[in-house]
mmCIF file of C-alpha atoms in Angstrom:
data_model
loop_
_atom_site.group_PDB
_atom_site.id
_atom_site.type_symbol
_atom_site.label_atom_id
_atom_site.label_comp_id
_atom_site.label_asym_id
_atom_site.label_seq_id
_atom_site.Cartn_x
_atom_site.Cartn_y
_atom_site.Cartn_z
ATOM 1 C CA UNK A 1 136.434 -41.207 29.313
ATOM 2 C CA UNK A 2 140.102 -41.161 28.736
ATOM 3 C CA UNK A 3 141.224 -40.590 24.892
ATOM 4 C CA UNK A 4 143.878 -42.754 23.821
ATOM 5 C CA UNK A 5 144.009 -40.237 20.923
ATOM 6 C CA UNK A 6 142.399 -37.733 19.880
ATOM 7 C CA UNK A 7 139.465 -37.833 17.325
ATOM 8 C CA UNK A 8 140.318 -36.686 14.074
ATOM 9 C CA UNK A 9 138.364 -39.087 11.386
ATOM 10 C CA UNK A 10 141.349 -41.877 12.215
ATOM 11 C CA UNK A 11 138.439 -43.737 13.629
ATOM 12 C CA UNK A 12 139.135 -46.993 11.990
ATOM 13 C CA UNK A 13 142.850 -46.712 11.667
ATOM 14 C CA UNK A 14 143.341 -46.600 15.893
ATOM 15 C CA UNK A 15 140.583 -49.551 15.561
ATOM 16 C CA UNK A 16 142.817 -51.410 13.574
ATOM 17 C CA UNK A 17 145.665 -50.497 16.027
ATOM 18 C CA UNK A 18 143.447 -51.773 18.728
ATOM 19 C CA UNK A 19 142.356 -55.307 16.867
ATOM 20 C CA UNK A 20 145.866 -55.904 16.327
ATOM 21 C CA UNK A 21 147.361 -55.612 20.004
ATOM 22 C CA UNK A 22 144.545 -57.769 21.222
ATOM 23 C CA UNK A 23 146.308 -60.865 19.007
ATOM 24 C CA UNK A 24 149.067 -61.109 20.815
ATOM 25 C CA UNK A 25 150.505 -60.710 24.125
ATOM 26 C CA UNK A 26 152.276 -57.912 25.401
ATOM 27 C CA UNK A 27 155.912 -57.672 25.977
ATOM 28 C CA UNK A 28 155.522 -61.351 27.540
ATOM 29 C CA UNK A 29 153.312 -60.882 30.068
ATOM 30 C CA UNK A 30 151.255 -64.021 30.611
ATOM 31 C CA UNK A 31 147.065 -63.046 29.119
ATOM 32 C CA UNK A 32 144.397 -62.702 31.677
ATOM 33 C CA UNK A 33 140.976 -63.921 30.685
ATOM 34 C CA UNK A 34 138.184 -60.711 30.793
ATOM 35 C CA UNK A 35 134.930 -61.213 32.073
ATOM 36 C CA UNK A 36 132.936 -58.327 30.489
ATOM 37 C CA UNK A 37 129.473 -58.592 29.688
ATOM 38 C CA UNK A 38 127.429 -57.787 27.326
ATOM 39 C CA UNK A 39 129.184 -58.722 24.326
ATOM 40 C CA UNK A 40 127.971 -55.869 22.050
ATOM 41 C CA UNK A 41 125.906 -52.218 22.721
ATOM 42 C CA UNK A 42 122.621 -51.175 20.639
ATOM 43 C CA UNK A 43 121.083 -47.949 21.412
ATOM 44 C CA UNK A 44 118.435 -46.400 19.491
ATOM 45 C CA UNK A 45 118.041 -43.092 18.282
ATOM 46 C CA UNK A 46 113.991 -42.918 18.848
ATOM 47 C CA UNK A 47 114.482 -44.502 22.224
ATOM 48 C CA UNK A 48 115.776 -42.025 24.971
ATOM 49 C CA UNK A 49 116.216 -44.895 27.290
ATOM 50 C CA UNK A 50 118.420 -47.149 25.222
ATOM 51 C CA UNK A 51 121.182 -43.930 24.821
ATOM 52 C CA UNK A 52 122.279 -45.735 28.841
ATOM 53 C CA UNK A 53 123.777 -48.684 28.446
ATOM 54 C CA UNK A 54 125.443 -50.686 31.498
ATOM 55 C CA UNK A 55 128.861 -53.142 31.098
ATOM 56 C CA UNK A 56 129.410 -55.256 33.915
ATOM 57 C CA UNK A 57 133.040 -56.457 34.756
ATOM 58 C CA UNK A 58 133.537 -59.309 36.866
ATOM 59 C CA UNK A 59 136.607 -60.429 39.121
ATOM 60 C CA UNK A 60 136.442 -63.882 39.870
ATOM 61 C CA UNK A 61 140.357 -64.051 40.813
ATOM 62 C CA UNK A 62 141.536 -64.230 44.182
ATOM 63 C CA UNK A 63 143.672 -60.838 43.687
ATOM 64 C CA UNK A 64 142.097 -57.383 42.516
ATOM 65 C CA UNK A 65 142.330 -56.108 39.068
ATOM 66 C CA UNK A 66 142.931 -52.478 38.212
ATOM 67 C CA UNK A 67 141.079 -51.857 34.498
ATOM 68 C CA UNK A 68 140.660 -48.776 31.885
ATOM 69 C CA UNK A 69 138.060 -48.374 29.054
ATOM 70 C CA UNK A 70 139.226 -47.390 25.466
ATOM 71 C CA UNK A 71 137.312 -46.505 22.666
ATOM 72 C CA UNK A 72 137.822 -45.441 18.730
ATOM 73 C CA UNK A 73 135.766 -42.710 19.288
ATOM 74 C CA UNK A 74 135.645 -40.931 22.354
ATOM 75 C CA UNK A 75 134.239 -37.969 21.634
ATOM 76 C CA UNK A 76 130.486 -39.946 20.998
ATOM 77 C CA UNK A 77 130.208 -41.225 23.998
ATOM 78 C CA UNK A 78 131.024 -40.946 27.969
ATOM 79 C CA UNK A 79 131.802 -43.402 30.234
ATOM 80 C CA UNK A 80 131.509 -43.402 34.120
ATOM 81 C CA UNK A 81 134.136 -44.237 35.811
ATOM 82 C CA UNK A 82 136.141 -45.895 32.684
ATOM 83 C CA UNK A 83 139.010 -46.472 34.834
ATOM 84 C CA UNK A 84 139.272 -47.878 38.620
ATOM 85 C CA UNK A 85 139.340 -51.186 40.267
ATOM 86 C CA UNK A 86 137.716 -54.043 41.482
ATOM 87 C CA UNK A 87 138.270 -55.950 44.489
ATOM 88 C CA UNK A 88 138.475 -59.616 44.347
ATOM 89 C CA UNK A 89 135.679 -62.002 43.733
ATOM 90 C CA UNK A 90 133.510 -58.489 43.039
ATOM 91 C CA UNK A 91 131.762 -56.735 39.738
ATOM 92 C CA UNK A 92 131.709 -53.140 38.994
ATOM 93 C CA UNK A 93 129.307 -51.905 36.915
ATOM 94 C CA UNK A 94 130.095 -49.003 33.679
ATOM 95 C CA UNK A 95 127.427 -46.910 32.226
ATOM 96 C CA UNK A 96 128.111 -46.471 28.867
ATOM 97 C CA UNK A 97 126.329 -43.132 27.718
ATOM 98 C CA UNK A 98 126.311 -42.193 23.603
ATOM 99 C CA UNK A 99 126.371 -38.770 23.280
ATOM 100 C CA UNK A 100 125.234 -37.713 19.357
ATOM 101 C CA UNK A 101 122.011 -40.038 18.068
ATOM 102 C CA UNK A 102 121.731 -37.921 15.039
ATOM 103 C CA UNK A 103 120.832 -39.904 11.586
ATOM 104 C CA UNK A 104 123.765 -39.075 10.069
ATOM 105 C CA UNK A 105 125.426 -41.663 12.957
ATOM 106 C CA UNK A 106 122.788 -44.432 11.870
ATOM 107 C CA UNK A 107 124.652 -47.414 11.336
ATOM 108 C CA UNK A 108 127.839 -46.537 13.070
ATOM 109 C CA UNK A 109 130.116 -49.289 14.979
ATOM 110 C CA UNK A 110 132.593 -47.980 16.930
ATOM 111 C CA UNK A 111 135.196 -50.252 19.376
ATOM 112 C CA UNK A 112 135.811 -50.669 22.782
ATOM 113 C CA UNK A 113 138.080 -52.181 24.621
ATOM 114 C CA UNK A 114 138.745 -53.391 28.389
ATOM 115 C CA UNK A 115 142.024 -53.618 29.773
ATOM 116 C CA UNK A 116 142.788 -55.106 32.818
ATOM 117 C CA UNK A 117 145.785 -55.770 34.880
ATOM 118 C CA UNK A 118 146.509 -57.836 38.712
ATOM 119 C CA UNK A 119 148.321 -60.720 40.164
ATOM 120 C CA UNK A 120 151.144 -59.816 36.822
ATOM 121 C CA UNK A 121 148.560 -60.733 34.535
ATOM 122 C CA UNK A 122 147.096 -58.263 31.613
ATOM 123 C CA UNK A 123 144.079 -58.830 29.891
ATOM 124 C CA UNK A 124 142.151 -57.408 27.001
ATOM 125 C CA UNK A 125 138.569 -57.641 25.662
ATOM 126 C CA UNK A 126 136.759 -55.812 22.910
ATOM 127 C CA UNK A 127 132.948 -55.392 22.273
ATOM 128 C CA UNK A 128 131.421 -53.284 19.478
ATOM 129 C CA UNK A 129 128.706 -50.210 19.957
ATOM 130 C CA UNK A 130 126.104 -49.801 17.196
ATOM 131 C CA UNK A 131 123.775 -46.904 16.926
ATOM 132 C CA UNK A 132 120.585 -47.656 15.256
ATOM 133 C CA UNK A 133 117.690 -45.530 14.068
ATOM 134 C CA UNK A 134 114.033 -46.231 15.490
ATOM 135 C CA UNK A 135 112.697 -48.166 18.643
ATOM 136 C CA UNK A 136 114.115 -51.069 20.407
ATOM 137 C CA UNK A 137 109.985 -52.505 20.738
ATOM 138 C CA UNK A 138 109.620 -51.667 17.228
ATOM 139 C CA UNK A 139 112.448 -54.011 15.916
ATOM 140 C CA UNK A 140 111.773 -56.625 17.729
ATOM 141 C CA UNK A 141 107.811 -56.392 16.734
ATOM 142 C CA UNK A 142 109.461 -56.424 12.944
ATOM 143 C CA UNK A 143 111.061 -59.290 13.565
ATOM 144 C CA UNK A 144 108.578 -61.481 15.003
ATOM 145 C CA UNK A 145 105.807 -60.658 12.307
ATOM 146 C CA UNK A 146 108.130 -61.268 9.817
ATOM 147 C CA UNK A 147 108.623 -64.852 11.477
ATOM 148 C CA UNK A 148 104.531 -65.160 12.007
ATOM 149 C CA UNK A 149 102.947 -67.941 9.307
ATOM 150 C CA UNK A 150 100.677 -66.227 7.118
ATOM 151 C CA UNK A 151 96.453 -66.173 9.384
ATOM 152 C CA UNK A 152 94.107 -68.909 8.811
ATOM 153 C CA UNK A 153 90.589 -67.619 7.824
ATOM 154 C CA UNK A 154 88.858 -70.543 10.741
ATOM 155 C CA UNK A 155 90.807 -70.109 14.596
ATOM 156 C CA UNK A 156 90.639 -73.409 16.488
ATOM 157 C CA UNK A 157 88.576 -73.624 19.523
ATOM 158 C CA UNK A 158 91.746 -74.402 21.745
ATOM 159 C CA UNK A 159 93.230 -71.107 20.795
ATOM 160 C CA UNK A 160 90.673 -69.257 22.886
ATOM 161 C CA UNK A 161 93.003 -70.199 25.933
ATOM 162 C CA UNK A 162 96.411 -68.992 24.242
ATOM 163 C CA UNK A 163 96.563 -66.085 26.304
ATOM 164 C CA UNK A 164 96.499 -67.920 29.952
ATOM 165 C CA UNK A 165 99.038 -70.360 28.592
ATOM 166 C CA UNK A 166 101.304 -67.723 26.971
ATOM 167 C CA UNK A 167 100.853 -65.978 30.268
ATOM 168 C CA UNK A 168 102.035 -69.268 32.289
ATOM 169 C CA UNK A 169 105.278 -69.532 30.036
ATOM 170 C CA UNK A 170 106.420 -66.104 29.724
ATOM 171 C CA UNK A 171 106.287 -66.387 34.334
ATOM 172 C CA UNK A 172 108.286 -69.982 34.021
ATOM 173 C CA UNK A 173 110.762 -68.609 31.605
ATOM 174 C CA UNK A 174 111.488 -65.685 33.756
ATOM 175 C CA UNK A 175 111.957 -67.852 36.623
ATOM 176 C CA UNK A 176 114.289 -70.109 34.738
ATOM 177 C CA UNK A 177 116.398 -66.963 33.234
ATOM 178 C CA UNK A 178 117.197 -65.429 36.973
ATOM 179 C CA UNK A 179 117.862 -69.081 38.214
ATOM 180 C CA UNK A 180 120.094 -69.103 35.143
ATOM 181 C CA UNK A 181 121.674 -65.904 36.065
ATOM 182 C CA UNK A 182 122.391 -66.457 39.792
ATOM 183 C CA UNK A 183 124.132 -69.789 39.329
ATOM 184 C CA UNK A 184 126.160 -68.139 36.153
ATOM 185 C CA UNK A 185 127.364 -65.643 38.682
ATOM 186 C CA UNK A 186 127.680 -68.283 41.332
ATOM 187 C CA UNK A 187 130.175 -69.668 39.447
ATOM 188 C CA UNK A 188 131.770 -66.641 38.432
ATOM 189 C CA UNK A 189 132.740 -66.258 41.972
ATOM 190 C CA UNK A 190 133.817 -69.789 42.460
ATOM 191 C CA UNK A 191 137.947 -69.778 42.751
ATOM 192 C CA UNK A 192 139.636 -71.473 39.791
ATOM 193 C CA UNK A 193 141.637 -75.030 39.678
ATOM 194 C CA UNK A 194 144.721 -72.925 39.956
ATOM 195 C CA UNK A 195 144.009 -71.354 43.237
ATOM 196 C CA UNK A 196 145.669 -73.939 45.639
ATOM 197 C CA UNK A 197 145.395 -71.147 48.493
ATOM 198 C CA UNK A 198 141.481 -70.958 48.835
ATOM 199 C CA UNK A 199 138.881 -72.266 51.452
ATOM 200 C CA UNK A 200 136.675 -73.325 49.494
ATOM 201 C CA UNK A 201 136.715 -76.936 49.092
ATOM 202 C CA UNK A 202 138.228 -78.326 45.775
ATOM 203 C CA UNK A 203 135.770 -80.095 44.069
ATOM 204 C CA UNK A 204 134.332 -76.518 43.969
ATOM 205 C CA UNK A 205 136.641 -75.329 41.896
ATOM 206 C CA UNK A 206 136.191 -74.251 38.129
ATOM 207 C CA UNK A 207 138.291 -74.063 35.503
ATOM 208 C CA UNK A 208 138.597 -70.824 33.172
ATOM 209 C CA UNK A 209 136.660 -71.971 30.288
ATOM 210 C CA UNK A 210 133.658 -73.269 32.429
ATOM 211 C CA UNK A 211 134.000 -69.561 34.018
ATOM 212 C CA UNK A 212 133.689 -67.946 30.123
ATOM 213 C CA UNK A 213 130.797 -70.363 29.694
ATOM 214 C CA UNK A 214 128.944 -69.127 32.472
ATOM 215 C CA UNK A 215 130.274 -65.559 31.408
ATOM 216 C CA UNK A 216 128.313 -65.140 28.132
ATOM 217 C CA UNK A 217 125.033 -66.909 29.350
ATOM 218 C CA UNK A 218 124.849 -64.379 31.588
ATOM 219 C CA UNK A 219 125.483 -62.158 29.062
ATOM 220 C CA UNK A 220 122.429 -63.406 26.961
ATOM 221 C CA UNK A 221 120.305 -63.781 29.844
ATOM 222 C CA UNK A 222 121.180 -60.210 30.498
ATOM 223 C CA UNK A 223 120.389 -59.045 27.449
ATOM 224 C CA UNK A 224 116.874 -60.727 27.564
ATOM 225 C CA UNK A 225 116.240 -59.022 30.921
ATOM 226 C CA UNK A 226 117.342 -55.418 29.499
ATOM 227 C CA UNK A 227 114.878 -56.251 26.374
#
């Protein structure tokens, strides 16, 4: 990954920097909406699996976007291929790798931020990075027996099918989140109101804010999928 500087416990002071050009636009140039998903990175210290974590940045513009990947602190993690392009109407994926999971990182947050550039546009989008101690599974097992009402001492004769039914749901929810996802990223690809120029027909055409709709349910549904 490219340093933007280098890493000398100014951490939060180049965050601030960071948070602060992100307000406003720069030098003029008109803002560019950022399709980046997900919104935030967990990875867990127990859980060699969760030290990968993959960004996806879409191009739903008729013109490609050159883009570059900053972060506060560089030296924790490494990104592949954290600058490039993207051709139009494509996604390029970024695997986000943390590189020290040692407790005395527990509870870190650390910025990053996307900047991309095409058709005389710039854009910029921050997410955060957490590093957590433990196990992903052993979270989310916290979480739901915390939300569990306290056991009955007689079970109901109808709960000797819960299994089969909780079976049935968890298949129909999957089914519903990928039909979620692929018409989130159908209209991802779908050119926007502006785009006079396209062949696609124009009662096909979205506008940006249904396009940052569709952009963080995918992110959620992608998030369930990784989980």
């Amino acid at each position: 990954m490219r340093r933007r500087q280098s890493h000398d416990g100014r951490g939060d002071e180049e965050g601030s920097a960071v948070a602060g050009e992100q307000s406003g636009a720069v030098g003029g140039v008109p803002r560019l909406a950022v399709f980046l998903f997900p919104s935030e990175m967990v990875f867990y210290a127990e859980q060699r699996s969760s030290h990968r974590r993959v960004l996806t940045l879409y191009n739903p513009y008729n013109f490609s976007l050159s883009f570059k990947m900053w972060c506060t602190a560089p030296s924790f993690y490494r990104v592949v291929e954290a600058e490039g392009s993207i051709r139009a109407k494509s996604c390029v994926d970024l695997v986000v790798r943390h590189l020290d999971v040692s407790p005395r990182h527990w509870g870190r947050r650390d910025r990053f931020r996307m900047e991309v550039r095409g058709g005389g546009q710039v854009g910029r989008r921050e997410i955060w990075a957490e590093l957590r101690g433990g196990q992903e599974e052993e979270e989310q097992r916290g979480g739901q027996q915390r939300a569990l009402p306290h056991p009955t001492s007689q079970l109901l004769p109808t709960q000797a099918h819960l299994p089969a039914c909780t079976a049935v749901r968890s298949a129909s929810q999957w089914a519903v989140c990928v039909a979620v996802a692929v018409l989130c990223v159908t209209v991802l690809m779908l050119p926007l109101h502006t785009d006079s120029n396209s062949l696609v027909p124009r009662w096909l055409h979205v506008s940006t804010n249904q396009k940052l709709v569709c952009a963080y349910t995918l992110g959620l549904v992608t998030m369930v999928f990784l989980r």
